[in-house]
Short mmCIF file of C-alpha atoms and ligand atoms in Angstrom, two decimals:
data_model
loop_
_atom_site.label_atom_id
_atom_site.label_comp_id
_atom_site.label_asym_id
_atom_site.label_seq_id
_atom_site.Cartn_x
_atom_site.Cartn_y
_atom_site.Cartn_z
CA MET M 25 -15.42 8.21 -29.74
CA ARG M 26 -12.16 10.08 -30.26
CA TYR M 27 -8.73 9.20 -28.87
CA VAL M 28 -6.09 11.44 -27.31
CA SER M 29 -2.38 10.78 -26.82
CA THR M 30 -0.90 10.40 -23.33
CA ARG M 31 1.72 12.98 -24.34
CA GLY M 32 -0.91 15.54 -25.30
CA THR M 33 0.29 16.86 -28.67
CA ALA M 34 -0.47 14.23 -31.33
CA ALA M 35 -3.61 14.65 -33.41
CA GLU M 36 -6.82 13.26 -31.97
CA LEU M 37 -7.91 10.23 -33.97
CA GLU M 38 -10.95 8.01 -34.38
CA PHE M 39 -10.87 4.25 -33.94
CA ASP M 40 -9.75 3.11 -37.43
CA ASP M 41 -6.69 5.35 -37.35
CA VAL M 42 -5.82 4.48 -33.75
CA LEU M 43 -6.00 0.81 -34.72
CA LEU M 44 -3.52 1.21 -37.57
CA ALA M 45 -1.30 3.82 -35.92
CA GLY M 46 -0.09 1.94 -32.82
CA LEU M 47 2.18 4.54 -31.17
CA ALA M 48 1.08 8.19 -31.42
CA ARG M 49 3.28 10.60 -33.38
CA ASP M 50 4.34 12.42 -30.19
CA GLY M 51 5.63 9.13 -28.74
CA GLY M 52 2.57 8.67 -26.53
CA LEU M 53 -0.12 6.02 -26.37
CA TYR M 54 -3.71 6.57 -27.41
CA VAL M 55 -6.49 6.48 -24.80
CA PRO M 56 -10.22 7.24 -25.17
CA GLU M 57 -11.03 10.90 -24.65
CA ALA M 58 -13.54 9.78 -22.00
CA TRP M 59 -14.41 6.39 -20.54
CA PRO M 60 -17.86 5.21 -21.60
CA HIS M 61 -20.07 3.96 -18.77
CA LEU M 62 -21.84 0.62 -18.87
CA PRO M 63 -25.63 0.97 -18.82
CA THR M 64 -27.32 0.38 -15.45
CA SER M 65 -27.89 -3.31 -14.75
CA ALA M 66 -25.67 -4.30 -17.69
CA LEU M 67 -23.66 -6.67 -15.47
CA ALA M 68 -26.82 -8.37 -14.24
CA ARG M 69 -27.83 -9.00 -17.86
CA TYR M 70 -24.33 -10.23 -18.76
CA ALA M 71 -24.52 -12.97 -16.09
CA THR M 72 -26.13 -15.32 -18.60
CA MET M 73 -25.25 -13.76 -21.96
CA PRO M 74 -22.83 -15.38 -24.46
CA TYR M 75 -19.31 -13.94 -24.40
CA ASP M 76 -19.36 -12.50 -27.92
CA GLU M 77 -22.59 -10.58 -27.31
CA ILE M 78 -21.19 -9.05 -24.12
CA ALA M 79 -17.98 -8.22 -25.97
CA THR M 80 -19.84 -6.45 -28.76
CA GLU M 81 -21.87 -4.40 -26.29
CA ILE M 82 -18.85 -3.34 -24.20
CA MET M 83 -16.58 -2.51 -27.14
CA TRP M 84 -19.02 -0.80 -29.50
CA PRO M 85 -18.77 2.66 -27.82
CA PHE M 86 -14.97 2.55 -28.35
CA VAL M 87 -15.32 1.61 -32.03
CA ASP M 88 -18.29 3.74 -33.03
CA SER M 89 -17.23 6.78 -35.03
CA ALA M 90 -18.64 9.05 -37.70
CA ALA M 91 -15.80 8.62 -40.20
CA GLY M 92 -15.08 4.95 -39.48
CA THR M 93 -15.44 1.95 -41.75
CA LEU M 94 -17.07 -0.32 -39.16
CA ASP M 95 -20.83 -0.46 -38.95
CA HIS M 96 -22.54 -2.30 -36.12
CA ASP M 97 -23.44 -5.38 -38.21
CA ALA M 98 -19.87 -5.80 -39.46
CA PHE M 99 -18.57 -5.46 -35.91
CA VAL M 100 -21.01 -8.10 -34.59
CA THR M 101 -19.71 -10.55 -37.22
CA ILE M 102 -16.04 -9.79 -36.53
CA VAL M 103 -16.47 -10.27 -32.79
CA ARG M 104 -18.46 -13.49 -33.26
CA ASP M 105 -15.81 -14.95 -35.61
CA SER M 106 -12.98 -13.91 -33.26
CA TYR M 107 -14.34 -15.84 -30.30
CA ALA M 108 -15.59 -18.81 -32.32
CA THR M 109 -11.90 -19.78 -32.57
CA PHE M 110 -11.87 -20.49 -28.82
CA ASP M 111 -12.47 -24.09 -27.86
CA HIS M 112 -14.50 -23.47 -24.69
CA PRO M 113 -18.19 -22.45 -24.86
CA ASP M 114 -17.63 -19.77 -22.16
CA VAL M 115 -14.54 -18.46 -24.04
CA THR M 116 -12.93 -17.42 -20.72
CA PRO M 117 -14.25 -19.96 -18.17
CA LEU M 118 -13.98 -19.52 -14.39
CA VAL M 119 -12.59 -22.41 -12.36
CA ASP M 120 -13.04 -22.64 -8.57
CA LEU M 121 -9.73 -22.77 -6.64
CA GLY M 122 -11.41 -22.82 -3.20
CA ASP M 123 -11.33 -20.16 -0.44
CA GLY M 124 -13.24 -17.72 -2.63
CA THR M 125 -10.45 -17.66 -5.21
CA TRP M 126 -11.06 -18.37 -8.90
CA LEU M 127 -9.03 -18.90 -12.02
CA LEU M 128 -10.16 -17.01 -15.10
CA GLU M 129 -8.80 -19.19 -17.91
CA LEU M 130 -7.79 -16.95 -20.82
CA PHE M 131 -5.89 -19.61 -22.76
CA HIS M 132 -8.54 -21.41 -24.77
CA GLY M 133 -7.64 -19.65 -28.03
CA PRO M 134 -5.60 -20.97 -30.96
CA THR M 135 -2.12 -20.42 -29.44
CA LEU M 136 -2.98 -21.17 -25.81
CA ALA M 137 -2.08 -17.79 -24.32
CA PHE M 138 -4.27 -14.87 -23.32
CA LYS M 139 -2.88 -12.77 -26.18
CA ASP M 140 -5.32 -14.58 -28.50
CA VAL M 141 -8.28 -12.86 -26.80
CA ALA M 142 -7.08 -9.52 -28.19
CA LEU M 143 -5.19 -10.58 -31.29
CA GLN M 144 -7.92 -12.73 -32.82
CA LEU M 145 -10.01 -9.58 -32.84
CA VAL M 146 -7.23 -7.19 -33.88
CA GLY M 147 -6.22 -9.31 -36.91
CA ARG M 148 -9.81 -9.26 -38.17
CA LEU M 149 -10.23 -5.54 -37.48
CA PHE M 150 -7.01 -4.78 -39.41
CA ASP M 151 -8.22 -6.82 -42.36
CA HIS M 152 -11.63 -5.14 -42.36
CA VAL M 153 -10.31 -1.56 -42.18
CA LEU M 154 -7.56 -2.20 -44.77
CA HIS M 155 -10.04 -3.74 -47.21
CA ALA M 156 -12.46 -0.85 -46.78
CA ARG M 157 -9.65 1.60 -47.51
CA GLY M 158 -8.10 -0.42 -50.33
CA GLU M 159 -4.79 -0.57 -48.43
CA ARG M 160 -2.44 -3.33 -47.33
CA VAL M 161 0.28 -3.56 -44.69
CA THR M 162 3.32 -5.62 -43.80
CA ILE M 163 3.39 -6.40 -40.09
CA VAL M 164 6.86 -6.99 -38.67
CA GLY M 165 7.62 -8.07 -35.16
CA ALA M 166 10.25 -9.68 -32.96
CA THR M 167 9.25 -12.34 -30.49
CA SER M 168 10.78 -14.35 -27.69
CA GLY M 169 7.75 -16.60 -27.61
CA ASP M 170 4.03 -16.01 -27.09
CA THR M 171 3.35 -12.82 -29.02
CA GLY M 172 4.74 -14.11 -32.31
CA SER M 173 2.51 -17.15 -32.53
CA ALA M 174 -0.59 -15.24 -31.43
CA ALA M 175 0.07 -12.54 -34.04
CA ILE M 176 0.69 -15.12 -36.76
CA GLU M 177 -2.55 -16.99 -35.99
CA ALA M 178 -4.41 -13.68 -35.98
CA CYS M 179 -3.09 -12.56 -39.39
CA ARG M 180 -2.73 -15.83 -41.32
CA ASP M 181 -4.55 -16.02 -44.66
CA ARG M 182 -5.69 -12.39 -44.50
CA ASP M 183 -5.01 -10.96 -47.89
CA ALA M 184 -4.53 -7.33 -46.88
CA ILE M 185 -1.68 -8.36 -44.54
CA ASP M 186 1.76 -9.92 -44.79
CA ILE M 187 3.33 -10.84 -41.49
CA ILE M 188 7.04 -11.31 -40.81
CA ILE M 189 8.14 -12.49 -37.38
CA LEU M 190 11.78 -12.64 -36.29
CA HIS M 191 12.80 -15.00 -33.50
CA PRO M 192 16.26 -15.66 -32.05
CA ALA M 193 17.56 -18.93 -33.52
CA GLY M 194 17.71 -21.70 -30.95
CA ARG M 195 16.50 -19.47 -28.11
CA THR M 196 12.77 -20.07 -28.05
CA SER M 197 11.25 -23.29 -26.73
CA GLU M 198 10.51 -25.91 -29.35
CA VAL M 199 6.75 -25.68 -28.69
CA GLN M 200 6.90 -21.90 -29.17
CA ARG M 201 8.97 -22.13 -32.37
CA ARG M 202 6.78 -24.83 -33.88
CA GLN M 203 3.61 -22.87 -33.08
CA MET M 204 4.97 -20.17 -35.41
CA THR M 205 6.86 -22.11 -38.06
CA THR M 206 4.29 -24.82 -38.79
CA VAL M 207 1.60 -22.33 -39.85
CA ASP M 208 1.06 -23.01 -43.55
CA ALA M 209 -0.19 -19.72 -45.02
CA PRO M 210 1.16 -17.74 -47.97
CA ASN M 211 1.27 -14.44 -46.05
CA VAL M 212 3.22 -15.78 -43.02
CA HIS M 213 7.01 -15.51 -43.02
CA ASN M 214 9.16 -16.69 -40.12
CA VAL M 215 12.80 -15.76 -39.79
CA ALA M 216 15.31 -17.25 -37.33
CA ILE M 217 17.99 -14.65 -36.65
CA GLU M 218 21.45 -15.74 -35.59
CA GLY M 219 21.36 -13.62 -32.43
CA THR M 220 19.40 -12.82 -29.28
CA PHE M 221 15.88 -11.48 -28.81
CA ASP M 222 17.38 -7.99 -28.35
CA ASP M 223 19.10 -8.34 -31.75
CA CYS M 224 15.75 -9.21 -33.31
CA GLN M 225 14.14 -6.17 -31.68
CA ASP M 226 16.96 -3.92 -32.88
CA ILE M 227 16.46 -5.15 -36.45
CA VAL M 228 12.74 -4.40 -36.25
CA LYS M 229 13.49 -0.90 -34.93
CA ALA M 230 15.96 -0.36 -37.77
CA LEU M 231 13.36 -1.43 -40.35
CA PHE M 232 10.90 1.13 -38.99
CA ALA M 233 13.61 3.81 -38.78
CA ASP M 234 14.40 3.43 -42.52
CA THR M 235 11.55 5.58 -43.82
CA THR M 236 12.00 4.60 -47.48
CA PHE M 237 11.75 0.95 -46.56
CA ARG M 238 8.93 1.57 -44.10
CA ASP M 239 6.83 3.42 -46.68
CA ARG M 240 7.59 0.93 -49.46
CA HIS M 241 6.10 -1.91 -47.45
CA HIS M 242 3.57 0.04 -45.33
CA LEU M 243 5.15 -1.42 -42.20
CA SER M 244 2.88 -1.84 -39.23
CA ALA M 245 2.89 -3.56 -35.84
CA VAL M 246 0.39 -5.27 -33.58
CA ASN M 247 2.37 -4.78 -30.36
CA SER M 248 0.89 -4.55 -26.91
CA ILE M 249 0.55 -0.75 -26.91
CA ASN M 250 -2.16 -1.02 -29.57
CA TRP M 251 -5.33 0.41 -28.03
CA ALA M 252 -7.54 -2.25 -29.60
CA ARG M 253 -5.72 -4.93 -27.64
CA VAL M 254 -6.47 -3.20 -24.33
CA MET M 255 -10.09 -2.69 -25.40
CA ALA M 256 -10.61 -6.39 -26.12
CA GLN M 257 -9.18 -7.31 -22.71
CA ILE M 258 -11.61 -5.10 -20.76
CA VAL M 259 -14.38 -7.53 -21.69
CA TYR M 260 -13.31 -10.50 -19.57
CA TYR M 261 -13.13 -8.42 -16.38
CA ALA M 262 -16.78 -7.50 -16.87
CA VAL M 263 -17.63 -11.11 -17.76
CA ALA M 264 -15.99 -12.41 -14.56
CA SER M 265 -17.78 -9.82 -12.42
CA ALA M 266 -21.10 -10.64 -14.08
CA ARG M 267 -20.74 -14.39 -13.67
CA LEU M 268 -19.56 -14.24 -10.02
CA THR M 269 -21.78 -11.52 -8.52
CA ALA M 270 -23.94 -10.19 -11.39
CA GLY M 271 -22.15 -6.91 -10.66
CA ALA M 272 -23.95 -6.62 -7.32
CA SER M 273 -20.80 -6.63 -5.20
CA PRO M 274 -17.08 -6.09 -5.85
CA VAL M 275 -14.55 -8.60 -7.12
CA ALA M 276 -10.74 -8.48 -6.83
CA PHE M 277 -8.35 -9.43 -9.65
CA SER M 278 -4.75 -10.62 -9.63
CA VAL M 279 -2.83 -10.27 -12.90
CA PRO M 280 0.63 -11.62 -13.79
CA THR M 281 2.08 -8.49 -15.34
CA GLY M 282 4.75 -7.64 -17.91
CA ASN M 283 3.88 -4.80 -20.28
CA PHE M 284 0.89 -3.78 -18.12
CA GLY M 285 -1.65 -4.18 -20.98
CA ASN M 286 -3.72 -6.81 -19.24
CA VAL M 287 -3.98 -5.19 -15.82
CA PHE M 288 -4.58 -1.77 -17.40
CA ALA M 289 -7.61 -3.30 -19.10
CA GLY M 290 -8.80 -4.19 -15.56
CA TYR M 291 -8.44 -0.53 -14.63
CA GLY M 292 -10.44 0.37 -17.75
CA ALA M 293 -13.20 -1.99 -16.57
CA THR M 294 -13.36 -0.13 -13.24
CA ARG M 295 -13.65 3.19 -15.08
CA MET M 296 -16.56 1.76 -17.06
CA GLY M 297 -18.37 0.84 -13.85
CA VAL M 298 -17.35 -2.75 -13.08
CA PRO M 299 -17.16 -2.93 -9.25
CA VAL M 300 -13.55 -3.93 -8.41
CA SER M 301 -12.18 -3.75 -4.86
CA GLN M 302 -8.55 -4.54 -5.65
CA LEU M 303 -6.22 -4.93 -8.63
CA VAL M 304 -3.12 -6.96 -7.78
CA ILE M 305 -0.02 -6.71 -9.97
CA GLY M 306 1.98 -9.96 -9.90
CA SER M 307 5.69 -9.53 -10.69
CA ASN M 308 8.50 -12.01 -11.10
CA ARG M 309 12.09 -10.99 -10.25
CA ASN M 310 11.67 -8.13 -12.77
CA ASP M 311 9.67 -6.11 -10.28
CA ILE M 312 9.75 -2.45 -11.37
CA LEU M 313 5.99 -2.13 -10.85
CA THR M 314 6.02 -3.72 -7.39
CA ARG M 315 8.83 -1.36 -6.35
CA TRP M 316 6.97 1.59 -7.88
CA LEU M 317 3.79 0.90 -5.93
CA ALA M 318 5.74 0.64 -2.67
CA SER M 319 7.94 3.73 -3.14
CA GLY M 320 6.39 5.91 -5.85
CA VAL M 321 9.72 5.71 -7.70
CA LEU M 322 9.97 4.18 -11.17
CA GLU M 323 13.46 2.74 -11.35
CA GLN M 324 14.80 0.70 -14.24
CA LEU M 325 17.12 -2.21 -13.42
CA GLU M 326 18.55 -4.85 -15.73
CA VAL M 327 16.29 -7.61 -17.01
CA HIS M 328 16.72 -11.08 -15.45
CA PRO M 329 15.54 -14.22 -17.26
CA THR M 330 12.94 -16.12 -15.18
CA LEU M 331 10.56 -19.07 -15.45
CA SER M 332 7.86 -16.60 -16.61
CA PRO M 333 9.62 -15.14 -19.69
CA SER M 334 6.62 -13.15 -20.96
CA MET M 335 7.04 -10.95 -17.90
CA ASP M 336 10.81 -10.45 -18.23
CA ILE M 337 10.46 -6.74 -18.88
CA GLN M 338 11.80 -3.67 -17.12
CA ILE M 339 9.83 -0.97 -18.92
CA SER M 340 6.11 -1.70 -18.95
CA SER M 341 4.91 0.39 -21.92
CA ASN M 342 1.22 0.46 -21.01
CA HIS M 343 1.98 1.83 -17.52
CA GLU M 344 2.14 5.22 -19.22
CA ARG M 345 -1.63 5.00 -19.75
CA LEU M 346 -2.18 4.73 -15.98
CA LEU M 347 0.33 7.53 -15.28
CA PHE M 348 -1.65 9.76 -17.67
CA GLU M 349 -4.82 9.16 -15.65
CA LEU M 350 -3.00 9.65 -12.31
CA LEU M 351 -1.52 12.93 -13.54
CA GLY M 352 -4.99 14.29 -14.28
CA ARG M 353 -4.69 13.59 -18.02
CA ASP M 354 -1.99 16.22 -18.30
CA GLY M 355 0.14 15.26 -21.33
CA SER M 356 2.95 17.67 -20.49
CA ALA M 357 3.29 16.16 -17.00
CA VAL M 358 3.60 12.72 -18.62
CA VAL M 359 6.29 14.02 -21.01
CA ASP M 360 8.14 15.49 -18.03
CA LEU M 361 7.99 12.25 -16.01
CA MET M 362 8.91 9.98 -18.93
CA SER M 363 11.82 12.12 -20.06
CA ARG M 364 13.26 12.16 -16.54
CA PHE M 365 12.84 8.38 -16.45
CA ARG M 366 14.57 7.94 -19.83
CA ALA M 367 17.41 10.30 -18.98
CA GLU M 368 18.14 9.19 -15.41
CA GLY M 369 16.78 5.64 -15.31
CA GLN M 370 14.42 6.71 -12.56
CA ALA M 371 11.64 9.16 -11.77
CA GLU M 372 9.34 9.74 -8.81
CA LEU M 373 5.64 10.35 -8.94
CA ASP M 374 4.31 13.03 -6.54
CA PRO M 375 3.87 11.12 -3.21
CA ALA M 376 0.48 12.81 -2.72
CA LEU M 377 -0.75 10.88 -5.78
CA MET M 378 0.40 7.48 -4.53
CA GLY M 379 -1.96 7.28 -1.51
CA PRO M 380 -5.17 7.01 -3.55
CA VAL M 381 -3.43 4.64 -6.00
CA ARG M 382 -2.74 2.18 -3.16
CA GLU M 383 -6.46 2.09 -2.25
CA THR M 384 -7.16 -0.02 -5.35
CA TRP M 385 -3.76 -1.21 -6.51
CA SER M 386 -1.56 -3.76 -4.76
CA ALA M 387 1.49 -5.65 -5.94
CA ALA M 388 3.63 -8.60 -4.93
CA ARG M 389 6.72 -10.27 -6.32
CA LEU M 390 7.63 -13.97 -6.54
CA ASP M 391 11.00 -15.39 -7.45
CA ASP M 392 11.36 -18.63 -9.41
CA ASP M 393 11.46 -20.89 -6.31
CA GLU M 394 8.31 -19.28 -4.95
CA THR M 395 6.67 -19.67 -8.36
CA ILE M 396 7.48 -23.40 -8.40
CA ALA M 397 6.15 -23.73 -4.83
CA VAL M 398 2.81 -22.19 -5.88
CA MET M 399 2.58 -24.55 -8.88
CA ARG M 400 3.05 -27.50 -6.51
CA GLN M 401 0.60 -26.22 -3.89
CA VAL M 402 -2.11 -25.56 -6.46
CA HIS M 403 -1.62 -29.02 -7.89
CA GLU M 404 -1.76 -30.70 -4.49
CA ALA M 405 -4.81 -28.73 -3.39
CA THR M 406 -6.89 -28.87 -6.59
CA GLY M 407 -5.26 -31.28 -9.06
CA LEU M 408 -4.86 -28.39 -11.53
CA VAL M 409 -1.59 -27.72 -13.36
CA VAL M 410 -0.95 -24.00 -13.84
CA ASP M 411 1.72 -22.34 -15.95
CA PRO M 412 4.46 -20.28 -14.24
CA HIS M 413 2.94 -16.89 -15.22
CA THR M 414 -0.41 -17.87 -13.77
CA ALA M 415 1.38 -19.13 -10.66
CA VAL M 416 2.95 -15.70 -10.13
CA GLY M 417 -0.56 -14.18 -10.20
CA ILE M 418 -1.92 -16.75 -7.74
CA GLY M 419 1.03 -16.25 -5.40
CA ALA M 420 0.67 -12.46 -5.57
CA ALA M 421 -3.05 -12.77 -4.81
CA ARG M 422 -2.27 -14.77 -1.67
CA LEU M 423 0.28 -12.22 -0.49
CA ALA M 424 -1.77 -9.10 -1.26
CA ARG M 425 -5.40 -10.12 -0.71
CA ARG M 426 -7.17 -7.73 1.65
CA ASP M 427 -10.69 -9.05 2.11
CA PRO M 428 -11.30 -12.83 2.17
CA GLY M 429 -15.02 -12.07 1.78
CA VAL M 430 -14.48 -10.69 -1.73
CA PRO M 431 -13.98 -13.17 -4.58
CA MET M 432 -10.38 -13.08 -5.85
CA VAL M 433 -10.04 -13.82 -9.58
CA CYS M 434 -6.56 -14.89 -10.72
CA LEU M 435 -6.02 -14.49 -14.45
CA ALA M 436 -4.62 -17.66 -16.06
CA THR M 437 -2.63 -16.22 -18.94
CA ALA M 438 -1.17 -19.35 -20.55
CA HIS M 439 -1.83 -23.07 -20.84
CA PRO M 440 0.79 -25.08 -18.90
CA ALA M 441 1.73 -27.03 -22.08
CA LYS M 442 3.44 -23.85 -23.34
CA PHE M 443 5.99 -24.06 -20.52
CA PRO M 444 6.85 -27.75 -20.24
CA ASP M 445 10.26 -27.23 -18.61
CA ALA M 446 8.86 -25.25 -15.69
CA VAL M 447 6.00 -27.73 -15.27
CA GLU M 448 8.46 -30.63 -15.23
CA ARG M 449 10.57 -28.86 -12.61
CA ALA M 450 7.52 -28.35 -10.38
CA MET M 451 5.60 -31.55 -11.02
CA GLY M 452 8.24 -34.05 -12.12
CA GLU M 453 6.55 -34.67 -15.47
CA ARG M 454 5.89 -32.80 -18.66
CA PRO M 455 2.33 -31.68 -19.47
CA ALA M 456 0.51 -33.27 -22.42
CA LEU M 457 -0.19 -31.08 -25.42
CA PRO M 458 -3.89 -30.21 -25.68
CA ALA M 459 -5.89 -31.63 -28.60
CA ARG M 460 -5.46 -28.65 -30.90
CA LEU M 461 -1.66 -29.00 -30.73
CA ALA M 462 -1.45 -32.80 -30.45
CA ASP M 463 0.28 -33.19 -33.84
CA LEU M 464 2.54 -30.14 -33.42
CA PHE M 465 5.72 -32.24 -33.53
CA ASP M 466 4.65 -33.96 -36.76
CA ARG M 467 3.91 -30.79 -38.72
CA THR M 468 6.38 -29.39 -41.27
CA GLU M 469 8.33 -26.31 -40.22
CA ARG M 470 9.04 -23.43 -42.61
CA TYR M 471 11.41 -20.62 -41.75
CA ALA M 472 14.34 -18.71 -43.18
CA GLU M 473 17.63 -18.46 -41.32
CA LEU M 474 19.37 -15.11 -41.60
CA PRO M 475 22.42 -13.46 -40.06
CA ASN M 476 22.03 -10.64 -37.54
CA ASP M 477 22.05 -8.06 -40.32
CA VAL M 478 19.45 -5.43 -41.22
CA ALA M 479 20.26 -5.44 -44.97
CA ALA M 480 19.78 -9.22 -45.15
CA VAL M 481 16.37 -8.93 -43.51
CA GLN M 482 15.41 -6.09 -45.86
CA ARG M 483 16.27 -8.24 -48.90
CA PHE M 484 14.21 -11.06 -47.43
CA VAL M 485 11.19 -8.79 -46.94
CA ASP M 486 11.50 -7.38 -50.48
CA ASP M 487 11.40 -10.93 -51.87
CA ALA M 488 8.76 -12.36 -49.51
CA VAL M 489 6.08 -9.69 -49.64
CA ARG M 490 3.65 -10.25 -52.49
C1 PLP Z 16 2.15 -11.35 -22.36
C2 PLP Z 16 1.96 -12.25 -21.18
C3 PLP Z 16 1.89 -11.75 -19.85
C4 PLP Z 16 2.04 -10.28 -19.54
O1 PLP Z 16 0.92 -9.51 -19.97
P1 PLP Z 16 1.04 -7.92 -20.09
O2 PLP Z 16 -0.24 -7.50 -20.71
O3 PLP Z 16 2.23 -7.69 -20.98
O4 PLP Z 16 1.23 -7.38 -18.72
C5 PLP Z 16 1.65 -12.64 -18.82
N1 PLP Z 16 1.55 -13.97 -19.06
C6 PLP Z 16 1.64 -14.49 -20.30
C7 PLP Z 16 1.54 -15.96 -20.47
C8 PLP Z 16 1.85 -13.66 -21.40
O5 PLP Z 16 1.95 -14.20 -22.64
#
């Protein structure tokens, strides 16, 4: 398998290099040169197979390469170890919500958000490839919450990696901060920046822009545009289809969406042959994708904070991967569209292309009050407590569902204990921490506090990295 950039001019790469590269040199995102197809009757076999075996089978064609460092046996072990960290035997269990709707619970990993499904694998893949090449990297990232803890858990104690995560001091929830700062591993470094999340992101950008510094530390990232993260997420769409219908009839999915990585993986599953009748994009008040699907126009507005902060995004990076497919895999057409969007804050896709898009894709938006109402309704009807992101997906599914005869799978992207304030507002009481986090408030925190200053962060990294 080789990978091409959505902007058409970067070198084609094989899996190991795509894994480590993140963004392509032409500013695009890597996608497989062709979508592999699942073997006939694969989904029928998957109906009763363990998650890790399905995952290995689905991902191997993406990983397999002549020049790569991963052989099949090593990959089997990496995948098995990745999903052994999940505390449910099905890894991503399905829960019946009634009326032919289902929850696909993606939050049984170490940090209780769906990002673990991809990052547990990506951390191990990084470590394997770096060891094989005799290289090491320093991963830096900024977080407002979920991504930081999932990345830290994925990279902790891996000796080819140091990881440095910046968070805005006093602006993450205490659960989220403690999930990062109580990890006791020599290669994990947390920094509280006296500033906002945007300040943290600007510092990270400045670190990458300083080429001397970047090369000295072999800076790298595990952000959501990394192809390997999308690849790992394709698996649970196939698993849900296999368990519900053995692939014999279509399933619909509803996905609470921010950066578009998760729902794009659903699109990838359809390209591989998983029968999907509908992909629903759930938006909060930050609804660029919902507006795009209705009008064909991508228009950037300001970001509003909501109860579902992991979706408080106006530019969904992974959307470019879908645009590349819709534009007939024409990199120059993508460059044209994206540069108009960057320059003018808006760009329109050819209306003739939008008709076919709407045959599979739907979208719906929920504001915070509607999100709270869904949390209450789900609780009253089923006794289940869902987190606000998951509630957006369930609400969007209700608004957009076309065929009540087709099972609708709503992706549950976080455990409710990660968002205790929203749960308290909806339910009147705070959720209990699950067993794996029960002692979170007794653990010792470790983090540096630094001013909003690039040079101060550079000095910190120089000292911290072994
Ligand atoms: C990251 C995240 C999302 C958004 O996923 P994307 O792949 O960025 O669209 C939704 N819910 C939760 C809880 C998240 O952490």
